[in-house]
PDB file of C-alpha atoms in Angstrom:
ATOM      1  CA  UNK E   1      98.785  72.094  99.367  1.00  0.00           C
ATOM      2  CA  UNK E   2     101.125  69.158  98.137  1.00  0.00           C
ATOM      3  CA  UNK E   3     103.698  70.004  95.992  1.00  0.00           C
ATOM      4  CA  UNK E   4     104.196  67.870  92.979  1.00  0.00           C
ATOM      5  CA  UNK E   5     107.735  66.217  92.069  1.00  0.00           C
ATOM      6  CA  UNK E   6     108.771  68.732  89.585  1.00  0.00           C
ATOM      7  CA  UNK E   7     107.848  71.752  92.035  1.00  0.00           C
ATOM      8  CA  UNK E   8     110.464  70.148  94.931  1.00  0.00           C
ATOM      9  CA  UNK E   9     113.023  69.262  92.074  1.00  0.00           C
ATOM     10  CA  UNK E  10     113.371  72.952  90.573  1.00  0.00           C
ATOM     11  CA  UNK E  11     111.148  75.452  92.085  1.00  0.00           C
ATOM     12  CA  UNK E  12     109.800  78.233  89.952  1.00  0.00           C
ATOM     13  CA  UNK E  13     106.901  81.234  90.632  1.00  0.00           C
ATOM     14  CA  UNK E  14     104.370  81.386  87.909  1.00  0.00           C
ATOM     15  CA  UNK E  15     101.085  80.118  86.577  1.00  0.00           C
ATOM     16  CA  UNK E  16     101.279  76.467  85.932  1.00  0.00           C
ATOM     17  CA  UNK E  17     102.291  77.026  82.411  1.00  0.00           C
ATOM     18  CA  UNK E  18     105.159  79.239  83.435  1.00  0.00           C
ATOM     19  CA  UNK E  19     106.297  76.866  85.679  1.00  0.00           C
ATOM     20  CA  UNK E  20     106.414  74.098  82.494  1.00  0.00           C
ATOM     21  CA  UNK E  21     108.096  76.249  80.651  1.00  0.00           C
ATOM     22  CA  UNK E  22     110.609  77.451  82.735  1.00  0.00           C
ATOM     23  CA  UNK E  23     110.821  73.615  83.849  1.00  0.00           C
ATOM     24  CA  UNK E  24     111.544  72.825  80.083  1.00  0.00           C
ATOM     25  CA  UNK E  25     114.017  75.699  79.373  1.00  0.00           C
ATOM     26  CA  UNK E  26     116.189  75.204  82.109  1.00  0.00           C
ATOM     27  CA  UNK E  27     116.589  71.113  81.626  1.00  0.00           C
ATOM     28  CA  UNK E  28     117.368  71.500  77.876  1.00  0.00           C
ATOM     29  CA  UNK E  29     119.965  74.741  79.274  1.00  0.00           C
ATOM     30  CA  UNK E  30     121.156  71.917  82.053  1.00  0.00           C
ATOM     31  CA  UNK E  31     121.648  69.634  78.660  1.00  0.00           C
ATOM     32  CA  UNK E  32     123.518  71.763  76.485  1.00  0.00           C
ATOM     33  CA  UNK E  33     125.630  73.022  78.760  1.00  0.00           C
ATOM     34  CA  UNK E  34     127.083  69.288  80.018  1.00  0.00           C
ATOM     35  CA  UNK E  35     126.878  68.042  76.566  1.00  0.00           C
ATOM     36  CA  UNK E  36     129.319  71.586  75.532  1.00  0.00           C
ATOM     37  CA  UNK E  37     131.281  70.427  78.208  1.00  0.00           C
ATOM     38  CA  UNK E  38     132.260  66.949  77.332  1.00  0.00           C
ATOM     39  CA  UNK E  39     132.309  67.630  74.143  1.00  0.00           C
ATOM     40  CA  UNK E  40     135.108  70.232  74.864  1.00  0.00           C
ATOM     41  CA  UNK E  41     136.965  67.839  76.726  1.00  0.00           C
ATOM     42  CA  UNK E  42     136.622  64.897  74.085  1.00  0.00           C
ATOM     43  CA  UNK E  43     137.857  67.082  71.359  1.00  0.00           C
ATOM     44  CA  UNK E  44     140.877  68.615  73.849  1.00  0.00           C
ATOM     45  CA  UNK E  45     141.751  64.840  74.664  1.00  0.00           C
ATOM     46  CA  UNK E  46     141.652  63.674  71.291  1.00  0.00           C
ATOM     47  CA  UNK E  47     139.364  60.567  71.855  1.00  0.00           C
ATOM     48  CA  UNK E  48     136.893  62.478  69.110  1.00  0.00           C
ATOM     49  CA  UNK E  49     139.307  63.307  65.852  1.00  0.00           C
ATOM     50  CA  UNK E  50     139.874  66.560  64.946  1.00  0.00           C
ATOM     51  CA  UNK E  51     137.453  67.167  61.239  1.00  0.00           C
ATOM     52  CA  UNK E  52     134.577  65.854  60.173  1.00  0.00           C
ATOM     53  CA  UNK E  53     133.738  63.745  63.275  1.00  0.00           C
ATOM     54  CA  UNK E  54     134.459  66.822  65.630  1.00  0.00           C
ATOM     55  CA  UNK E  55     132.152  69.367  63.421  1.00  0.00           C
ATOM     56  CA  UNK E  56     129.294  66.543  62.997  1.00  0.00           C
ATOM     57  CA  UNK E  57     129.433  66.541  67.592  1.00  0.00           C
ATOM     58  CA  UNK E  58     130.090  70.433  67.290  1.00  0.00           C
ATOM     59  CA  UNK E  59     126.954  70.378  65.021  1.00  0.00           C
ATOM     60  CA  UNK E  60     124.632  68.684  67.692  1.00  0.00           C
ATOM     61  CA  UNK E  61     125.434  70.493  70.410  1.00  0.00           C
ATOM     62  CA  UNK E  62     124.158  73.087  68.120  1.00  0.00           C
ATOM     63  CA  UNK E  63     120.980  71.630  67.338  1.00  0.00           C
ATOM     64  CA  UNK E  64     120.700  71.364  71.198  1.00  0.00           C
ATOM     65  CA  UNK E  65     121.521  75.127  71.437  1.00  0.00           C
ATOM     66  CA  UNK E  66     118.839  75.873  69.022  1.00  0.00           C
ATOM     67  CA  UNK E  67     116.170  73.651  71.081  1.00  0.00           C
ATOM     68  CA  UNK E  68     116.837  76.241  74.015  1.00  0.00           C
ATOM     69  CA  UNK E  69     116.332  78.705  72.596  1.00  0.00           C
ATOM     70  CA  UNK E  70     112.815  77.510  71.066  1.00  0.00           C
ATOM     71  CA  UNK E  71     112.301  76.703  74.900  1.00  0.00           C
ATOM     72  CA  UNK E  72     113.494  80.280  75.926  1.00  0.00           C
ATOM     73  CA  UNK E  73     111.131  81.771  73.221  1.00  0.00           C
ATOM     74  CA  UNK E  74     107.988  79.752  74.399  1.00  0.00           C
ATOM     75  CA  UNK E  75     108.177  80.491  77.866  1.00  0.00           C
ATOM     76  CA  UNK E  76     108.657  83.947  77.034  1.00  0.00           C
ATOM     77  CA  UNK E  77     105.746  84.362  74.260  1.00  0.00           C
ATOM     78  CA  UNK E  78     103.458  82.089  76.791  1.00  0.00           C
ATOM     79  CA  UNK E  79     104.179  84.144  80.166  1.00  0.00           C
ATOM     80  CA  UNK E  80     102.208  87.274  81.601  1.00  0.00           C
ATOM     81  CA  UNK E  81     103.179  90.666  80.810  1.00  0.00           C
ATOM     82  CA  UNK E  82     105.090  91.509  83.800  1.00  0.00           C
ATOM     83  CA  UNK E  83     107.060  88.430  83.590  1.00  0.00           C
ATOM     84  CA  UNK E  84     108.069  89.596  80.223  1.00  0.00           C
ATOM     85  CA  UNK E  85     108.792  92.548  80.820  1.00  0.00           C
ATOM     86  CA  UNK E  86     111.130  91.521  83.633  1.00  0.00           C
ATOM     87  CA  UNK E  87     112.972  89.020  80.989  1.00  0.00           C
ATOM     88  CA  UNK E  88     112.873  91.875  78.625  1.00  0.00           C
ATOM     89  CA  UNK E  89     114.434  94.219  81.128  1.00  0.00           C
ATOM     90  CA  UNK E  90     117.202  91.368  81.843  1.00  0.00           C
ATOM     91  CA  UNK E  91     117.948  90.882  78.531  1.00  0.00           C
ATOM     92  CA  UNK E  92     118.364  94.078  77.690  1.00  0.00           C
ATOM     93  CA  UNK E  93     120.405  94.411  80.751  1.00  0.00           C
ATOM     94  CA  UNK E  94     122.570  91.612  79.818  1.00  0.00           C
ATOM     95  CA  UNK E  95     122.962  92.635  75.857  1.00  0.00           C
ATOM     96  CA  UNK E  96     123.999  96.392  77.004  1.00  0.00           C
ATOM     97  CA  UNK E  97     126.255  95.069  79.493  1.00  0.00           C
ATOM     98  CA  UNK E  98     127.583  92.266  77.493  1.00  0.00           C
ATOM     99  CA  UNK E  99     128.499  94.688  74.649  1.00  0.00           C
ATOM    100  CA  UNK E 100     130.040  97.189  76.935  1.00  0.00           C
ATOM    101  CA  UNK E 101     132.382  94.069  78.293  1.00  0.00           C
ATOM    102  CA  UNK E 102     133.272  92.850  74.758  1.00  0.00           C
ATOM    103  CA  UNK E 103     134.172  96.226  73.864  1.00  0.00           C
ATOM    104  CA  UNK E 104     136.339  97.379  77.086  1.00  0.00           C
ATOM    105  CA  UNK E 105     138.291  93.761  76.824  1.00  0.00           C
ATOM    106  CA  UNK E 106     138.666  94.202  73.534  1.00  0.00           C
ATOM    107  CA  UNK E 107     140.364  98.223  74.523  1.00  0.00           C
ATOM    108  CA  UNK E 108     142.341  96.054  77.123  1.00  0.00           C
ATOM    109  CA  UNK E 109     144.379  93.505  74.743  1.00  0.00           C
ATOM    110  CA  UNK E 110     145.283  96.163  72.795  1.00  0.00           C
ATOM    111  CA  UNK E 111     146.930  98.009  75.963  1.00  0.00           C
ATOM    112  CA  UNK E 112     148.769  94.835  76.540  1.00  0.00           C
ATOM    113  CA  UNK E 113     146.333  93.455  79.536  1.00  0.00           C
ATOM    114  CA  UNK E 114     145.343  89.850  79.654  1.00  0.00           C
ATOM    115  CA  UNK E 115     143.778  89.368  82.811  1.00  0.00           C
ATOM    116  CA  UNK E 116     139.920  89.705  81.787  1.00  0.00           C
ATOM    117  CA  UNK E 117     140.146  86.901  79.018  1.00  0.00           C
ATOM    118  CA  UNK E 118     139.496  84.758  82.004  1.00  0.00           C
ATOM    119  CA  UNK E 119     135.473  85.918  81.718  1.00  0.00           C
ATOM    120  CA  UNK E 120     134.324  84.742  78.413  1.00  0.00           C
ATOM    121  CA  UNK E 121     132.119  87.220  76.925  1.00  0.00           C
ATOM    122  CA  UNK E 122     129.031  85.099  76.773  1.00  0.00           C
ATOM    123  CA  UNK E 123     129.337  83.749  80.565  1.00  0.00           C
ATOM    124  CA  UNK E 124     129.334  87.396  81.196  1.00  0.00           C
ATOM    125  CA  UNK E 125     126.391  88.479  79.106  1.00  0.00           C
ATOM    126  CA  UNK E 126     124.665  85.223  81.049  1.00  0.00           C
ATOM    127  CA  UNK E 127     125.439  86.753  83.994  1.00  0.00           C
ATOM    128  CA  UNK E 128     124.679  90.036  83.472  1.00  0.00           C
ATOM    129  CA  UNK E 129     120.990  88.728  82.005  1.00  0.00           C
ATOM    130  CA  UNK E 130     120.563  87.389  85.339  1.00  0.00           C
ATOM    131  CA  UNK E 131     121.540  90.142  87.434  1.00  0.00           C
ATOM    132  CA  UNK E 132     119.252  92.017  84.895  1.00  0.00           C
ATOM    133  CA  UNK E 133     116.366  89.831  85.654  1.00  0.00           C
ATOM    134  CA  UNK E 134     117.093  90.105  89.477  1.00  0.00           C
ATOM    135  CA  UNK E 135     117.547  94.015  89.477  1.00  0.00           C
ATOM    136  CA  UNK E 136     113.707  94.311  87.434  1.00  0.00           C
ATOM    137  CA  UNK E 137     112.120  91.748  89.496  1.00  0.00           C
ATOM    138  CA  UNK E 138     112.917  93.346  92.570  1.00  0.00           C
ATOM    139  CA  UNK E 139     111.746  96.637  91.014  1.00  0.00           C
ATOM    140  CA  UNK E 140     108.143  95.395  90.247  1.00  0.00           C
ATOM    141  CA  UNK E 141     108.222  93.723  93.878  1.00  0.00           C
ATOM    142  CA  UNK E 142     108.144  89.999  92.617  1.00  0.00           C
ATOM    143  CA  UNK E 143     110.654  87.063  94.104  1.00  0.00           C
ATOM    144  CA  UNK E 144     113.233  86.187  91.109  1.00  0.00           C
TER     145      UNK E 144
ATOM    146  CA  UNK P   1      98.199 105.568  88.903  1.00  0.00           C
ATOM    147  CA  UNK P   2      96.057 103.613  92.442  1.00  0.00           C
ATOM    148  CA  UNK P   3      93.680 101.226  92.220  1.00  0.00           C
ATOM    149  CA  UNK P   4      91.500  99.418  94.224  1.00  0.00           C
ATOM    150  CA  UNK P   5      92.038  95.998  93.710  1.00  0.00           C
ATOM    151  CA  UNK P   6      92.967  95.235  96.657  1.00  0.00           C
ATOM    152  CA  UNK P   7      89.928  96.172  98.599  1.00  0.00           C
ATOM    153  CA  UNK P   8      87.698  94.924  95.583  1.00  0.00           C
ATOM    154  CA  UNK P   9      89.404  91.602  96.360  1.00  0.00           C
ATOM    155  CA  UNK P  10      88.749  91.563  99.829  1.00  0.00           C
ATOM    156  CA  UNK P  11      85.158  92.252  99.729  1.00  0.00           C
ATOM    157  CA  UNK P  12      84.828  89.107  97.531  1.00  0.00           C
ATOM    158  CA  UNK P  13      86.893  87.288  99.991  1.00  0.00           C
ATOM    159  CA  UNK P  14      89.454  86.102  96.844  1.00  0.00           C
ATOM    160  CA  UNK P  15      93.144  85.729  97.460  1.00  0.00           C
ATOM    161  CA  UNK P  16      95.677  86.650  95.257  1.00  0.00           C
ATOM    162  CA  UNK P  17      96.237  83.751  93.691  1.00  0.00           C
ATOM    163  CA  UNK P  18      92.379  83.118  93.143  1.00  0.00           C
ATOM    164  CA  UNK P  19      92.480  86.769  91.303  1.00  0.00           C
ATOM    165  CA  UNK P  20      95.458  85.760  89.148  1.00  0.00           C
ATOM    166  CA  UNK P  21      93.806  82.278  88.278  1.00  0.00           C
ATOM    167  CA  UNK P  22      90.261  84.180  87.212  1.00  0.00           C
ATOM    168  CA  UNK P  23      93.019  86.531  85.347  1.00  0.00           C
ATOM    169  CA  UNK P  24      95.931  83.938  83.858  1.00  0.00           C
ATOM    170  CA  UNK P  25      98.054  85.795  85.318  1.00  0.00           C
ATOM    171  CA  UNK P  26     101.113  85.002  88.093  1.00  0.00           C
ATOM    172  CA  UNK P  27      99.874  86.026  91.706  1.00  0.00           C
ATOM    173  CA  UNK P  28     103.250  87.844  91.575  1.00  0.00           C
ATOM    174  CA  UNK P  29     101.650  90.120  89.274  1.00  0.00           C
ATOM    175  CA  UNK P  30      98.485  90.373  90.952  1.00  0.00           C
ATOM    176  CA  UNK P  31     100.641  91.524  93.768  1.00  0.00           C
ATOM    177  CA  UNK P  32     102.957  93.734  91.604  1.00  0.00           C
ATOM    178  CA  UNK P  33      99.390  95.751  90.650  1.00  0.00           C
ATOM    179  CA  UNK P  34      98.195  96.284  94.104  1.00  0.00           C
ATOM    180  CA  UNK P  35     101.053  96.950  95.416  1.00  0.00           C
ATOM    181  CA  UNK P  36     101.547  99.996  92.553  1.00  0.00           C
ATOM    182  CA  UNK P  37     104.432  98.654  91.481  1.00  0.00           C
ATOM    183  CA  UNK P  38     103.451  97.954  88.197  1.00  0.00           C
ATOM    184  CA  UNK P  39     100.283  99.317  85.872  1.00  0.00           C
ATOM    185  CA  UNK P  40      98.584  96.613  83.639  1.00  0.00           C
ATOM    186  CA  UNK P  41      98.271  97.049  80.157  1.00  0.00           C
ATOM    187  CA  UNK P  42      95.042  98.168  78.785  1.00  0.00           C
ATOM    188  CA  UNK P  43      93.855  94.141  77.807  1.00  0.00           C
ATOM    189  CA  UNK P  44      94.783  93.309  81.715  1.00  0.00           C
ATOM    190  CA  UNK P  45      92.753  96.077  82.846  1.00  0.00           C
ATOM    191  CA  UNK P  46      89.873  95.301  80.601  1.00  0.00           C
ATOM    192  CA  UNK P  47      90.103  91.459  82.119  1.00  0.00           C
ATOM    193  CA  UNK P  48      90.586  92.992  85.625  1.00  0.00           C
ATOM    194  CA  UNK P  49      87.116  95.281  85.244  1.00  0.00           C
ATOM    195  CA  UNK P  50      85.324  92.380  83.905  1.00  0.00           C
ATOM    196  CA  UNK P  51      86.275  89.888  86.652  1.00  0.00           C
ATOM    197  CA  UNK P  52      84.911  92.445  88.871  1.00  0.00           C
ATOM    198  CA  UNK P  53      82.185  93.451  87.392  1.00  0.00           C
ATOM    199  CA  UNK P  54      82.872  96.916  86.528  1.00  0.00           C
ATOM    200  CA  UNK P  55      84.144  99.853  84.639  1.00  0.00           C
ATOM    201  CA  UNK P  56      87.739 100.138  84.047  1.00  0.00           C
ATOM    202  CA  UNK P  57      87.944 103.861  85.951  1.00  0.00           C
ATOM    203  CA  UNK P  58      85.688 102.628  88.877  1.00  0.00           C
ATOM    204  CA  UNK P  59      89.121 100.267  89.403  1.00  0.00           C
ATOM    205  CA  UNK P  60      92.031 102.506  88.648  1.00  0.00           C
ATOM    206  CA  UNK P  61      92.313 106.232  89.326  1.00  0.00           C
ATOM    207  CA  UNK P  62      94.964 108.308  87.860  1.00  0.00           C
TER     208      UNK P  62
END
């Protein structure tokens, strides 16, 4: 069977409208997280003034945020059950862990430590989702 | 909880992924079933034993 553009471009398992979904969610994710990038960078530089004109960029990345999540949501309300269950098992992997982190770090400044500022709390929450998702998928015998 | 999907399958010559397609479901979960890895909720199982034909308890034992 010939696979179609999208499938060679970014791979997902699923029914067809899994593989949308996930298509969709992980472009806008792509998006957000260049356009938080150079954003950063433009505002660090200077070229976009600090103010107004910085909040009104700040504001759009948000918007963009808020579109991934609506992308997140969908896939996740439009997948089988064991699919969400494995999502709900990562994110409840990455909330615990991700809480536990913010927590410890938080123990750690006050000892004096600086080391772990390094690993931004929601990079690690990211991470630990996906390690999440990995550990339950493997569980239930599907390939993340 | 065993089932016999898999054999029910075979006798109607189906692949997974012709199972999950009559269910609207992943094959991966079609294969997470037979495999026992995971149990179905009780709307899966009701589409399972209609795609098949039969009663839920002829498909899953407990």
């Amino acid at each position: 069977m010939t696979r179609s553009l999208a499938d060679r471009l970014l791979p997902v398992n699923g029914t067809p409208v899994d593989r949308r979904n996930q298509r969709r969610y992980v472009v806008l994710l792509l998006l957000f997280g260049a356009a938080w990038s150079v954003l950063r960078l433009l505002i660090a530089r200077g070229t976009i003034p600090m103010g107004l004109p910085a909040a009104g960029a700040a504001s759009l990345i948000g918007g963009l945020g808020l579109a991934v999540v609506w992308a997140y949501l969908r896939f996740y309300h439009e997948t089988d059950e064991l699919q969400r269950r494995i999502q709900l098992e990562g994110l409840a992997y990455g909330f615990a862990v991700g809480i536990i982190w913010i927590v410890f770090v938080a123990l750690l400044r006050l000892a004096g430590a600086d080391g772990p500022e390094v690993v931004s709390p929601a990079m690690f929450m990211a991470s630990a989702y996906g390690i999440g998702v990995f550990l339950a998928a493997t569980r239930y015998g599907v390939e993340p | 909880m065993t089932n016999r999907i898999r054999a029910l399958r075979a006798e109607r010559q189906w692949t997974q992924s012709e199972l999950a397609r009559r269910l609207e479901v992943s094959r991966q979960t079609v294969n997470a079933i037979e495999t026992g890895r995971y149990d179905p909720s009780l709307p899966l199982a009701f589409r399972l034993a209609a795609v098949f034909g039969m009663a839920i308890e002829e498909i899953f034992t407990p």
